[in-house]
């Protein structure tokens, strides 16, 4: 029986790299992961970039450092690979806001609407299996624009991303009333306060933020696009209204700028407790033990794969 203890901190990195080689693994990490995980990963990105990387890798094992739905997406499109994640409990408030059984009931009760279901990738495999196409914050506008003109759209589960896409496209949609518990904590007042301190700063905000915050932003975009925007911005100071892990990547890749974590009414930066469940020690253990793995019943997986592949095709 393997020990649950990871090696001392100094040896951890070496051990992770050794295990990665031994397992023929790739380490994928979301932009919200802690710095040491981002620094050891083969690829760091947003949900869309991570889905492409997961689809294209030759590695036999994918060690996914993010939250559960992201690792699940990697498994859906890679049924023959082993997908492990450091902490299986790393969930997402958006995923929880839209249980598959509730969506199924809603679609049944509203069958006459014949909804074309667009699911934000932050949802379970069950919800993906009930959807026509998946989107991420990086391609939502494109995906909605490509939806059949004659169909009613149901957008799940994020009402804020959905509202933002409606503003962008002018396309009416029925919005599921879910939200990200981290991004709704940024408020008009908390942003106004930090802007008093940095009057010349630009504000970049994730589309999961509320309308009041999006209205104040110079740019609303996915986490990956934040890096591109920051690179091209003339501002020296940028306030970042998203999860605090993003600042590590921004500061590393755009070192000449000053990034200020967007504060909420309660604290100076916003942390996703699920993203922060992953640690280097847990990453080490999941590569060592090849556990926990992501497993999905085949009928759900097969149905969930088609809308993901449709998204990847549409957003090329
Ligand atoms: P991105 O795809 O923009 O990285 O967003 C993922 C997410 O969970 C935001 O809270
Ligand atoms: Fe989910 Fe919000 Fe955490 Fe992103 S930041 S993983 S949307 S809870």
Coordinates of C-alpha atoms and ligand atoms in Angstrom, one line a residue:
X1 CA 0.0 0.0 0.0
X2 CA 1.7 3.3 -1.0
X3 CA 2.2 6.0 1.6
X4 CA -0.1 9.0 1.4
X5 CA 2.9 11.2 2.4
X6 CA 4.5 13.2 -0.4
X7 CA 8.3 13.8 -0.3
X8 CA 9.7 16.9 1.4
X9 CA 9.0 20.2 -0.5
X10 CA 12.4 20.5 -2.1
X11 CA 12.2 17.1 -3.7
X12 CA 8.6 17.4 -4.7
X13 CA 9.2 19.1 -8.0
X14 CA 11.9 16.5 -9.0
X15 CA 9.6 13.7 -8.0
X16 CA 6.7 15.1 -10.0
X17 CA 8.8 15.4 -13.1
X18 CA 10.2 11.9 -12.6
X19 CA 6.7 10.4 -12.2
X20 CA 5.4 12.4 -15.2
X21 CA 8.1 10.8 -17.4
X22 CA 7.5 7.4 -16.0
X23 CA 3.7 7.6 -16.5
X24 CA 4.0 9.2 -20.0
X25 CA 1.9 12.0 -18.6
X26 CA 1.1 15.6 -19.4
X27 CA 0.3 18.1 -16.7
X28 CA -2.4 20.6 -17.7
X29 CA -3.2 23.5 -15.3
X30 CA -5.9 26.2 -15.3
X31 CA -4.9 29.8 -14.9
X32 CA -6.4 29.9 -11.3
X33 CA -4.1 27.2 -10.0
X34 CA -1.5 28.1 -7.3
X35 CA 1.8 29.4 -8.7
X36 CA 3.9 26.2 -8.0
X37 CA 1.4 24.1 -10.0
X38 CA 1.4 26.6 -12.9
X39 CA 5.2 26.6 -12.9
X40 CA 5.5 22.8 -13.2
X41 CA 2.7 22.3 -15.8
X42 CA 3.3 21.6 -19.4
X43 CA 0.5 23.9 -20.4
X44 CA -1.4 26.6 -18.5
X45 CA -4.5 28.2 -19.9
X46 CA -8.3 28.8 -19.9
X47 CA -11.0 26.2 -20.3
X48 CA -10.9 26.4 -24.1
X49 CA -7.1 26.1 -24.5
X50 CA -7.1 23.2 -22.0
X51 CA -9.8 21.4 -24.0
X52 CA -7.7 21.7 -27.2
X53 CA -4.5 20.5 -25.4
X54 CA -6.4 17.6 -23.9
X55 CA -7.7 16.6 -27.4
X56 CA -4.3 16.9 -29.1
X57 CA -2.0 15.3 -26.6
X58 CA -0.2 12.0 -27.2
X59 CA 0.4 11.4 -23.5
X60 CA -1.2 8.3 -22.0
X61 CA -2.0 10.0 -18.7
X62 CA -3.5 13.5 -18.3
X63 CA -2.9 15.0 -14.8
X64 CA -5.5 17.8 -14.8
X65 CA -5.0 20.6 -12.3
X66 CA -8.2 22.5 -12.3
X67 CA -11.7 21.6 -11.2
X68 CA -13.6 18.4 -11.7
X69 CA -15.6 19.5 -14.8
X70 CA -12.4 20.4 -16.6
X71 CA -10.8 17.0 -16.0
X72 CA -14.1 15.4 -16.9
X73 CA -14.1 17.2 -20.2
X74 CA -10.6 15.9 -20.9
X75 CA -11.9 12.3 -20.2
X76 CA -15.0 12.7 -22.4
X77 CA -12.8 13.4 -25.4
X78 CA -10.1 10.9 -24.4
X79 CA -12.0 7.7 -23.2
X80 CA -8.9 5.6 -23.7
X81 CA -6.6 7.7 -21.6
X82 CA -6.2 7.8 -17.9
X83 CA -7.3 11.2 -16.5
X84 CA -6.2 11.9 -12.9
X85 CA -6.8 15.0 -10.8
X86 CA -5.2 16.1 -7.6
X87 CA -8.4 16.5 -5.7
X88 CA -11.7 14.9 -6.8
X89 CA -13.7 17.3 -4.5
X90 CA -12.7 20.3 -6.5
X91 CA -16.1 21.2 -7.8
X92 CA -17.6 24.4 -9.1
X93 CA -20.7 26.5 -8.0
X94 CA -21.8 26.8 -11.6
X95 CA -21.8 23.0 -12.0
X96 CA -23.8 22.7 -8.8
X97 CA -26.3 25.3 -10.0
X98 CA -27.5 23.0 -12.8
X99 CA -27.9 19.4 -11.9
X100 CA -28.6 17.1 -14.9
X101 CA -31.8 15.8 -13.5
X102 CA -33.2 19.4 -13.1
X103 CA -32.2 20.3 -16.7
X104 CA -33.8 17.1 -17.9
X105 CA -37.1 17.9 -16.1
X106 CA -37.0 21.5 -17.4
X107 CA -36.5 20.4 -21.0
X108 CA -39.4 17.9 -20.6
X109 CA -41.7 20.5 -19.1
X110 CA -40.9 22.9 -21.9
X111 CA -40.8 20.5 -24.8
X112 CA -42.9 22.7 -27.0
X113 CA -40.1 25.3 -27.0
X114 CA -37.8 22.8 -28.7
X115 CA -34.7 24.5 -27.0
X116 CA -31.3 24.5 -28.7
X117 CA -29.2 24.0 -25.5
X118 CA -25.9 25.8 -25.2
X119 CA -24.0 24.8 -22.2
X120 CA -21.1 26.7 -20.7
X121 CA -18.3 24.2 -20.1
X122 CA -18.7 24.7 -16.4
X123 CA -21.2 21.9 -16.0
X124 CA -21.3 18.2 -15.5
X125 CA -21.0 15.4 -18.1
X126 CA -24.7 14.8 -17.6
X127 CA -25.6 18.4 -18.6
X128 CA -23.2 18.2 -21.5
X129 CA -24.9 15.1 -22.7
X130 CA -28.2 17.0 -22.7
X131 CA -26.8 19.9 -24.8
X132 CA -26.5 20.7 -28.4
X133 CA -23.2 22.5 -28.1
X134 CA -20.7 23.6 -25.4
X135 CA -19.1 27.0 -25.1
X136 CA -16.4 28.6 -23.0
X137 CA -15.9 32.2 -22.0
X138 CA -13.4 32.4 -24.9
X139 CA -15.8 31.4 -27.7
X140 CA -19.3 31.9 -26.3
X141 CA -20.1 34.8 -28.7
X142 CA -19.0 32.7 -31.7
X143 CA -21.0 29.7 -30.6
X144 CA -24.2 31.7 -30.0
X145 CA -23.8 33.3 -33.4
X146 CA -23.5 29.9 -35.0
X147 CA -26.8 28.7 -33.4
X148 CA -29.6 27.9 -35.8
X149 CA -31.6 31.2 -36.3
X150 CA -35.0 29.5 -36.1
X151 CA -34.4 27.8 -32.7
X152 CA -35.1 29.1 -29.2
X153 CA -31.9 29.1 -27.2
X154 CA -31.5 27.9 -23.6
X155 CA -28.2 28.9 -22.1
X156 CA -27.0 27.1 -19.0
X157 CA -25.8 27.4 -16.3
X158 CA -24.3 30.9 -16.0
X159 CA -26.8 33.8 -16.2
X160 CA -24.0 36.4 -16.2
X161 CA -22.0 35.0 -19.0
X162 CA -25.3 34.4 -20.8
X163 CA -26.4 38.0 -20.3
X164 CA -23.0 39.2 -21.6
X165 CA -23.3 37.1 -24.7
X166 CA -26.8 38.4 -25.3
X167 CA -25.4 42.0 -25.1
X168 CA -22.7 41.1 -27.6
X169 CA -24.9 39.3 -30.1
X170 CA -28.4 40.7 -29.7
X171 CA -29.6 37.1 -29.7
X172 CA -32.4 36.5 -27.2
X173 CA -31.8 33.5 -25.0
X174 CA -33.5 31.9 -22.0
X175 CA -30.9 32.0 -19.2
X176 CA -30.5 29.4 -16.5
X177 CA -30.1 31.2 -13.2
X178 CA -26.8 29.9 -12.0
X179 CA -23.7 32.0 -11.1
X180 CA -20.1 31.7 -10.0
X181 CA -19.9 32.4 -6.3
X182 CA -16.5 34.0 -6.7
X183 CA -17.2 36.4 -9.6
X184 CA -20.5 37.7 -8.2
X185 CA -18.6 39.0 -5.2
X186 CA -17.0 41.8 -7.2
X187 CA -19.3 44.8 -6.9
X188 CA -19.6 48.3 -8.3
X189 CA -18.5 49.7 -4.9
X190 CA -15.6 47.4 -4.4
X191 CA -14.3 48.3 -7.9
X192 CA -15.0 52.0 -7.4
X193 CA -12.9 51.9 -4.2
X194 CA -9.8 50.3 -5.8
X195 CA -10.1 52.7 -8.8
X196 CA -9.8 55.6 -6.4
X197 CA -6.4 54.2 -5.3
X198 CA -5.4 53.6 -9.0
X199 CA -7.2 56.3 -11.0
X200 CA -5.2 55.5 -14.2
X201 CA -5.7 51.8 -14.0
X202 CA -7.6 49.8 -16.6
X203 CA -10.1 47.2 -15.4
X204 CA -10.3 43.7 -17.0
X205 CA -13.2 41.6 -15.9
X206 CA -14.3 38.0 -16.5
X207 CA -17.8 37.7 -18.1
X208 CA -18.9 35.7 -15.0
X209 CA -19.0 39.1 -13.2
X210 CA -22.3 40.9 -12.8
X211 CA -23.6 43.5 -15.2
X212 CA -22.7 46.3 -12.8
X213 CA -19.0 45.3 -12.9
X214 CA -18.9 44.4 -16.6
X215 CA -20.2 47.9 -17.3
X216 CA -17.2 49.4 -15.6
X217 CA -14.6 47.2 -17.4
X218 CA -12.3 48.3 -20.2
X219 CA -12.3 44.7 -21.3
X220 CA -14.5 41.7 -20.6
X221 CA -12.9 38.5 -21.6
X222 CA -11.8 34.9 -20.8
X223 CA -8.7 34.4 -18.7
X224 CA -6.5 33.6 -21.7
X225 CA -7.6 36.7 -23.5
X226 CA -6.6 38.7 -20.3
X227 CA -3.0 37.9 -21.0
X228 CA -3.3 39.1 -24.6
X229 CA -5.1 42.2 -23.6
X230 CA -2.6 43.1 -20.9
X231 CA 0.3 42.6 -23.3
X232 CA -1.2 45.1 -25.7
X233 CA -2.5 47.6 -23.2
X234 CA -0.9 51.0 -22.8
X235 CA -1.9 51.2 -19.1
X236 CA 0.8 50.5 -16.5
X237 CA -1.7 49.4 -13.8
X238 CA -4.4 46.8 -14.5
X239 CA -7.1 45.8 -12.0
X240 CA -8.1 42.2 -12.5
X241 CA -11.6 41.2 -11.6
X242 CA -11.3 37.4 -11.6
X243 CA -9.9 34.7 -9.4
X244 CA -6.6 35.7 -7.9
X245 CA -4.5 32.8 -9.4
X246 CA -4.7 34.7 -12.7
X247 CA -2.3 37.3 -11.4
X248 CA 0.6 34.7 -11.2
X249 CA 0.3 34.1 -15.0
X250 CA -0.2 37.7 -15.8
X251 CA 2.8 38.9 -13.7
X252 CA 5.0 36.1 -15.2
X253 CA 4.1 36.7 -18.8
X254 CA 3.7 40.5 -18.7
X255 CA 6.3 41.6 -16.2
X256 CA 6.4 45.2 -17.1
X257 CA 2.9 45.8 -15.9
X258 CA 1.4 46.1 -12.4
X259 CA -1.5 43.8 -11.8
X260 CA -3.9 44.6 -8.9
X261 CA -6.3 41.9 -7.7
X262 CA -9.9 43.1 -7.9
X263 CA -11.2 43.4 -4.4
X264 CA -14.7 42.3 -3.2
X265 CA -16.7 43.9 -0.5
X266 CA -15.2 41.4 2.0
X267 CA -11.6 40.9 1.0
X268 CA -8.7 42.2 -1.0
X269 CA -8.8 39.3 -3.5
X270 CA -11.1 36.6 -4.7
X271 CA -10.2 33.0 -4.3
X272 CA -12.0 30.0 -5.7
X273 CA -12.0 27.5 -2.8
X274 CA -12.3 24.6 -5.3
X275 CA -9.4 25.7 -7.5
X276 CA -7.3 26.1 -4.4
X277 CA -7.9 22.5 -3.2
X278 CA -5.1 21.4 -5.5
X279 CA -1.5 21.3 -4.1
X280 CA 1.9 20.1 -5.3
X281 CA 1.7 17.2 -2.8
X282 CA -1.7 16.1 -4.2
X283 CA -0.4 16.4 -7.8
X284 CA 2.5 14.2 -6.8
X285 CA 0.2 11.7 -5.2
X286 CA -2.2 11.4 -8.1
X287 CA 0.7 10.8 -10.5
X288 CA 2.3 8.2 -8.1
X289 CA -1.0 6.4 -7.4
X290 CA -2.8 7.0 -10.7
X291 CA -5.7 8.0 -8.6
X292 CA -8.2 9.6 -8.2
X293 CA -9.2 9.0 -11.8
X294 CA -12.2 10.5 -13.7
X295 CA -14.7 7.8 -14.7
X296 CA -17.9 8.5 -16.7
X297 CA -20.6 6.0 -17.7
X298 CA -20.1 5.3 -21.4
X299 CA -23.7 6.3 -22.5
X300 CA -23.3 9.7 -20.9
X301 CA -19.7 10.1 -22.1
X302 CA -20.6 9.3 -25.7
X303 CA -23.5 11.8 -25.7
X304 CA -21.4 14.5 -24.0
X305 CA -18.6 14.1 -26.6
X306 CA -20.5 15.3 -29.6
X307 CA -21.4 18.8 -28.3
X308 CA -17.8 19.3 -27.1
X309 CA -16.4 18.3 -30.5
X310 CA -18.9 20.6 -32.2
X311 CA -17.6 23.4 -30.1
X312 CA -13.9 22.7 -30.9
X313 CA -14.8 22.5 -34.6
X314 CA -16.8 25.8 -34.5
X315 CA -14.2 27.8 -32.6
X316 CA -11.2 26.8 -34.7
Ligands
LIG1 P1 -11.9 30.6 -18.3 O1 -12.2 29.6 -19.3 O2 -12.1 32.0 -18.9 O3 -10.5 30.4 -17.8 O4 -12.9 30.5 -17.1 C1 -13.0 29.4 -16.3 C2 -13.6 29.6 -15.0 O5 -13.9 28.7 -14.3 C3 -13.9 31.0 -14.7 O6 -14.4 31.1 -13.4
LIG2 FE1 -16.4 27.5 -10.8 FE2 -16.3 30.1 -10.1 FE3 -14.4 28.4 -9.3 FE4 -14.6 29.1 -11.9 S1 -14.1 30.5 -10.1 S2 -14.3 27.1 -11.1 S3 -16.8 29.3 -12.2 S4 -16.6 28.4 -8.7

